[in-house]
Coordinates of C-alpha atoms in Angstrom, one line a residue:
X1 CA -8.0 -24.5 1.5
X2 CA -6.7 -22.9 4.4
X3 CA -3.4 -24.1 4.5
X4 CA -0.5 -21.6 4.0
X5 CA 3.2 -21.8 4.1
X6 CA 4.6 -22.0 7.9
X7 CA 7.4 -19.0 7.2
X8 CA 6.9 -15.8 9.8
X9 CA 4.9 -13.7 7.3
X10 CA 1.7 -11.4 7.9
X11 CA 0.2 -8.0 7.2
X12 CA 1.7 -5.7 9.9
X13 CA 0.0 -2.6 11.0
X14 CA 3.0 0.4 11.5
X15 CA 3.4 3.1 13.4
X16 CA 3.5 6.5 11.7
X17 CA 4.1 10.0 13.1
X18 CA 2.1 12.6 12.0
X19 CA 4.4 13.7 9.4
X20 CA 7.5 11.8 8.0
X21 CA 10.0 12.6 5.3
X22 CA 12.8 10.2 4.6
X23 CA 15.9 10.3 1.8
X24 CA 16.9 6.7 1.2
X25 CA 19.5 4.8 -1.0
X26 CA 19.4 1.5 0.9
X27 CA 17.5 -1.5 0.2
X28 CA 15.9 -1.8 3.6
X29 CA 12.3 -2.1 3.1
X30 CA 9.3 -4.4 5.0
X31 CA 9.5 -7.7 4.4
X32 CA 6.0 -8.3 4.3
X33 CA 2.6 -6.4 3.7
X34 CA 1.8 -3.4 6.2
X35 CA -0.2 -0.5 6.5
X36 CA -0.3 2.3 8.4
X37 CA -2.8 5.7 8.6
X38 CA -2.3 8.7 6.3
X39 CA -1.0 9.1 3.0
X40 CA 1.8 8.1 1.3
X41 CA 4.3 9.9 -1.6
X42 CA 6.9 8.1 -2.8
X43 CA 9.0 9.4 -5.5
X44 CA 11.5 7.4 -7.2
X45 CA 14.7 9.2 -8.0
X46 CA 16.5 6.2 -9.4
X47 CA 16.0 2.5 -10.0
X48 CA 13.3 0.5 -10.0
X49 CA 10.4 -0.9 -8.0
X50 CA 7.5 -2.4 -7.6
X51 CA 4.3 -1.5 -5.5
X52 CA 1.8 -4.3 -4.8
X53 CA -1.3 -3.2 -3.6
X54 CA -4.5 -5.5 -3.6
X55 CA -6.2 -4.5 -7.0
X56 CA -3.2 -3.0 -8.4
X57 CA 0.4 -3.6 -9.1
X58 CA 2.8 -0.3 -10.1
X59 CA 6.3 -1.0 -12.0
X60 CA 8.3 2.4 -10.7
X61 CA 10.9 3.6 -13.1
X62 CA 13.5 7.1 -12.6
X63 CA 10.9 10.0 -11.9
X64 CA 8.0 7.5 -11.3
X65 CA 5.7 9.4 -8.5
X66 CA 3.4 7.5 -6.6
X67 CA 0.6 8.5 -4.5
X68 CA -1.2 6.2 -2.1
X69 CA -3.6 5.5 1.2
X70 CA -1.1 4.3 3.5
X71 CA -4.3 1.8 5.2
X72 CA -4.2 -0.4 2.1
X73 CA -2.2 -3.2 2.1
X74 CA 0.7 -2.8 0.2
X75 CA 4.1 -3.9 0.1
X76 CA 7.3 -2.9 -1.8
X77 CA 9.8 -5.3 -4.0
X78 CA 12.6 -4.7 -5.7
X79 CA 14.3 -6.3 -8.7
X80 CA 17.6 -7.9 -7.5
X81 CA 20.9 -6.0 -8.5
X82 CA 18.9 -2.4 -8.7
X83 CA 19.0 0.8 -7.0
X84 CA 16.2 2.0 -4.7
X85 CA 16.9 5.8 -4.7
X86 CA 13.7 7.4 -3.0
X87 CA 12.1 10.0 -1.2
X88 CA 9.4 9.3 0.8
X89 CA 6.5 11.4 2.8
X90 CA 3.9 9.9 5.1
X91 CA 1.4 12.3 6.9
X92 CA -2.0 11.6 8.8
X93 CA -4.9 13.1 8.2
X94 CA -4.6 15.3 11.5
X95 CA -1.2 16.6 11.1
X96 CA -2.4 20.2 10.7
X97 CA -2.9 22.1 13.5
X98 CA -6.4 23.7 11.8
X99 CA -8.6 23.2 8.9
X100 CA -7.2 23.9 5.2
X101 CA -9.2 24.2 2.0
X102 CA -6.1 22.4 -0.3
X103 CA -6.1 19.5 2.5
X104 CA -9.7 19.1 2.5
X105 CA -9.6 19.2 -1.4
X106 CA -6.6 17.0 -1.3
X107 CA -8.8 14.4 0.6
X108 CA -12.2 15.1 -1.6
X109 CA -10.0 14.4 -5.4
X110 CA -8.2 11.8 -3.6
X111 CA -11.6 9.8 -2.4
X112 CA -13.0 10.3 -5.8
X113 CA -10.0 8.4 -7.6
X114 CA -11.5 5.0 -8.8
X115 CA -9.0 3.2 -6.5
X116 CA -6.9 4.9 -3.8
X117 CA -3.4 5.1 -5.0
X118 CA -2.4 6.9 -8.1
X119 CA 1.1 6.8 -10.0
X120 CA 2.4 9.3 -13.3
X121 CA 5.7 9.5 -14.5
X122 CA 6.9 13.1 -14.0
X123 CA 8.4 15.3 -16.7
X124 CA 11.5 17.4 -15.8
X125 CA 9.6 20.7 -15.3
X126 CA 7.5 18.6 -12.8
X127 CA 10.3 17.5 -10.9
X128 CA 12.1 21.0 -11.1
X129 CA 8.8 22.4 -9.4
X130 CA 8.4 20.0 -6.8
X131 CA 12.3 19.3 -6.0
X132 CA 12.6 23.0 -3.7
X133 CA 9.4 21.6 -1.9
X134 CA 11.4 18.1 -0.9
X135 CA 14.5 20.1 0.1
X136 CA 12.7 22.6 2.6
X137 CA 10.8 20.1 4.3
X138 CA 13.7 17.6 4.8
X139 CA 15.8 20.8 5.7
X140 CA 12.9 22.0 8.3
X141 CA 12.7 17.9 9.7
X142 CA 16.6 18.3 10.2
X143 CA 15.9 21.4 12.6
X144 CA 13.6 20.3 15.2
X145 CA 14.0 23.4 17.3
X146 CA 13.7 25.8 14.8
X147 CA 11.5 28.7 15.6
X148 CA 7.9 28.1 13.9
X149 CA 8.9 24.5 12.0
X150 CA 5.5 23.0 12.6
X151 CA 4.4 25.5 10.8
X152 CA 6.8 25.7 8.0
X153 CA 6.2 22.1 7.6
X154 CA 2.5 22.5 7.2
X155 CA 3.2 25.5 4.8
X156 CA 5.5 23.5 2.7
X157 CA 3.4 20.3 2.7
X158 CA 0.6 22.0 1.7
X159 CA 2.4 23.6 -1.7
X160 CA 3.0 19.7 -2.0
X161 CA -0.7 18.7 -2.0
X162 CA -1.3 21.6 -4.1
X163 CA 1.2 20.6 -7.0
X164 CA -0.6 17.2 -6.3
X165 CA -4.0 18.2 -6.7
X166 CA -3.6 20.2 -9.9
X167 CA -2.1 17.3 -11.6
X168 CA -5.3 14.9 -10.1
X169 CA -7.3 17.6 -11.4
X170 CA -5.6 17.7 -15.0
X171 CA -5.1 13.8 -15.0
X172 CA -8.7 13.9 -14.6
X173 CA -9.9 16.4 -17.1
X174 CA -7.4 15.0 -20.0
X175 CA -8.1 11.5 -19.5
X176 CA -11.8 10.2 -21.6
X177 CA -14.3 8.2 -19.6
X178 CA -13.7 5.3 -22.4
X179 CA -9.8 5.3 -21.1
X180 CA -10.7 5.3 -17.2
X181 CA -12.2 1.3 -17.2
X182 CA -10.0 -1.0 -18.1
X183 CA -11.2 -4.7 -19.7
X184 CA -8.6 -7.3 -18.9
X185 CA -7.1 -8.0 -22.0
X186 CA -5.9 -4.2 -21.0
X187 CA -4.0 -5.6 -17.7
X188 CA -0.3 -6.4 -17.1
X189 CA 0.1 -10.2 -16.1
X190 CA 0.6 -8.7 -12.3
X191 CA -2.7 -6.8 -12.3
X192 CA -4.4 -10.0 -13.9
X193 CA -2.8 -12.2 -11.0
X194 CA -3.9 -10.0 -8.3
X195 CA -7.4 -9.7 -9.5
X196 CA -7.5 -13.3 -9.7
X197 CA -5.8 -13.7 -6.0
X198 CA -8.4 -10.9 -4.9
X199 CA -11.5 -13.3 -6.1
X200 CA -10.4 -16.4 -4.3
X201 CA -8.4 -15.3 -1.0
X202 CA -11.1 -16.0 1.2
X203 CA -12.3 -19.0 -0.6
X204 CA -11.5 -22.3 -0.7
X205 CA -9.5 -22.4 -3.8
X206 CA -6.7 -24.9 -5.1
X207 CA -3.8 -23.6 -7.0
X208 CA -5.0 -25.9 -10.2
X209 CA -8.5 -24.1 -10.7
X210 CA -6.1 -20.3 -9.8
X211 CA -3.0 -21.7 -13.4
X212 CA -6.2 -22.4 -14.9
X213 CA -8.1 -19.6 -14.6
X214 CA -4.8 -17.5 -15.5
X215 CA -3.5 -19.7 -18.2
X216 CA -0.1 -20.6 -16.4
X217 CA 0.9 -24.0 -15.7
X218 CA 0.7 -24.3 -12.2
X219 CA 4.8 -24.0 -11.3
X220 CA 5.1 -21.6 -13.8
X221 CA 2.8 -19.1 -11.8
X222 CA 4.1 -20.5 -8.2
X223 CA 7.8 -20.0 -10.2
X224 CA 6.5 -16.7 -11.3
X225 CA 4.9 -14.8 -8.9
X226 CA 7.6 -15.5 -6.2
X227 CA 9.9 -14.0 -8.8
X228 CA 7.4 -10.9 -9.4
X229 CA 5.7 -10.6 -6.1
X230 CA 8.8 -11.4 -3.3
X231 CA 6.1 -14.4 -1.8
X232 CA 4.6 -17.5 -2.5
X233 CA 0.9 -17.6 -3.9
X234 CA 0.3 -19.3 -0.3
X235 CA 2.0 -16.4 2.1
X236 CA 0.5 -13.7 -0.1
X237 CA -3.1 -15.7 0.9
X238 CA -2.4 -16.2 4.1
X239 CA -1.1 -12.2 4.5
X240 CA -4.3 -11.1 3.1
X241 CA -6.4 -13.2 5.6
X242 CA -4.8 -11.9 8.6
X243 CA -4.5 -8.3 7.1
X244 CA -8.3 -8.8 6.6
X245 CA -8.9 -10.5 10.0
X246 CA -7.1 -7.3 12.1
X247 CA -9.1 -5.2 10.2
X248 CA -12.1 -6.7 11.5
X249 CA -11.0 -7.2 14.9
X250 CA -9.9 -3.6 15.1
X251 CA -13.4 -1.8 13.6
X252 CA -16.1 -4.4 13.3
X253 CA -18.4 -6.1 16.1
X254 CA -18.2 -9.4 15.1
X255 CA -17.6 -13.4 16.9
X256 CA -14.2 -14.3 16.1
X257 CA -16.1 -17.4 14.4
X258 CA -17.9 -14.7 11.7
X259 CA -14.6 -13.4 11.0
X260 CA -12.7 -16.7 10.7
X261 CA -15.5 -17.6 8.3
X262 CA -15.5 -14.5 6.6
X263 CA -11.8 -14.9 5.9
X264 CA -11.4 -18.6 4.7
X265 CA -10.8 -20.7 7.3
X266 CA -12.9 -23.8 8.1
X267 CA -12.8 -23.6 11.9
X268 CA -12.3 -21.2 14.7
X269 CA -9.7 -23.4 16.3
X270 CA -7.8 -23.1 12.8
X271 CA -8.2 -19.9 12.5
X272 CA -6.9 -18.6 16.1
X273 CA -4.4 -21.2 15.8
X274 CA -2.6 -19.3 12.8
X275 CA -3.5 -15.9 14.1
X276 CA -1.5 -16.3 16.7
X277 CA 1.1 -18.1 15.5
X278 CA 1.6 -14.8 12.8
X279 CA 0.5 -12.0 15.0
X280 CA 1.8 -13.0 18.4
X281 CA -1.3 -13.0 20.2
X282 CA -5.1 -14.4 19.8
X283 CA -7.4 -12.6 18.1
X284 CA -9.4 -11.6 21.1
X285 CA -6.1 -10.1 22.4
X286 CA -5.4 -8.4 19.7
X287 CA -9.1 -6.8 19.6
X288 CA -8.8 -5.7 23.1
X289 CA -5.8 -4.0 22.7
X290 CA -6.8 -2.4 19.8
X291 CA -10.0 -0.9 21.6
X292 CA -8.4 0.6 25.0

């Protein structure tokens, strides 16, 4: 089935500096799935949230910290009628001007998580430790002529990945090997649905076979996940697909007929039809530009 709903939606790549810290009350978030390079640190200072990545969904509460590889897809929704009180940091891997041993560490514990985001919920003396940090690098990004800043940013990002990595560490140590694999009857009903969606998005699959294999009478789930997951069970496919397709375009040497295989559809035609129609240009386009 590769038939999708016909509304403007699709996996967007983003620009991101090298470093970027942002205080946010509003609502204003992407409406669709994106990624971008680096890392990503959101903490929740009030409200609620919700994360979608593709194996994993994360319900954000007051305090919730959230730690993520800003190249997976992902996108943020939010309960209607709630707060979205937030700071966020995004840095790439090449922000520092030289090599550091707590970057590099930050990188090796963060590569050797079983999937690449990680959330806790941080206690008071957490947040007490880590608050100064937030405050000094959103004072330095406020001064851009300030004599040294690069530097002081680096300096005060890497305390940051240094409170981070000791809690991986920790995490790591405390947790038993039993605890680490979850079986499904362990899984929230969002992490169950996104497995399932994460077996049959490149598949022809019918939403009949999906209720089934989930349980849910079949509007119940459509009724459902729009609710949970801010898209239809088609736009979330169909997202997916193109988020998989640029991916592709951008890193692997393949026809554009391996890759609309390789993503679900039935044809080439199909496929470079809907690409375009979600991305703005065909898919050889979108290669080229992506390889000047």
């Amino acid at each position: 089935m590769d038939r999708a709903d016909s509304s403007e939606v699709y996996a967007v790549k983003e620009h991101v500096p090298g470093f970027l810290i942002q205080y946010k009350t509003d609502r204003n978030i992407p409406t669709n799935y994106h990624y971008h390079s680096g890392y990503e640190i959101v903490w929740l200072k009030a409200g609620k949230a919700r994360y979608i990545f593709e194996d994993k969904v994360y319900s954000l509460k007051k305090d919730s910290i959230l730690l993520f590889k800003s190249s997976e897809f992902h996108r943020v929704y939010l309960p209607e009628h709630t707060v979205y009180e937030r700071v966020v940091v995004m840095f790439t891997d090449d922000f520092f001007s030289m090599q550091h041993t707590i970057m590099n560490q930050f990188q090796h514990l963060f590569e050797s998580l079983s999937s690449p985001h990680l959330m806790w919920n941080a206690f008071i003396w957490q947040t007490d430790h880590i608050q100064p940090l937030f405050d000094a690098l959103i004072e330095e990004t406020n001064h851009p002529k300030r004599w040294m800043q690069q530097s002081a940013i680096e300096i005060y990002l890497l305390q940051l990945l240094l409170f981070l990595c000791r809690e991986m560490e920790e995490r790591e140590q405390l947790q038993p090997q039993s605890l680490k694999v979850n079986s499904s009857d362990q899984l929230s009903p969002h992490d169950n649905i996104i497995q399932a969606m994460n077996e049959i998005w490149n598949k022809d699959w019918k939403l009949d076979d999906l209720a089934d294999k989930l349980h849910f009478n079949k509007y119940y789930l459509c009724h459902f996940f729009k609710k949970e997951f801010g898209v239809t069970v088609q736009e979330y496919i169909l997202q997916r697909r193109m988020f998989e397709a640029m991916k592709m375009l951008h890193y692997k040497n393949l026809t554009v007929q391996q890759i609309a295989e390789y993503v679900g559809f039935q044809s080439a035609s199909s496929f470079i039809r809907r690409f375009k129609n979600h991305v703005g240009v065909t898919p050889n386009q979108y290669r080229k530009s992506k390889r000047k």
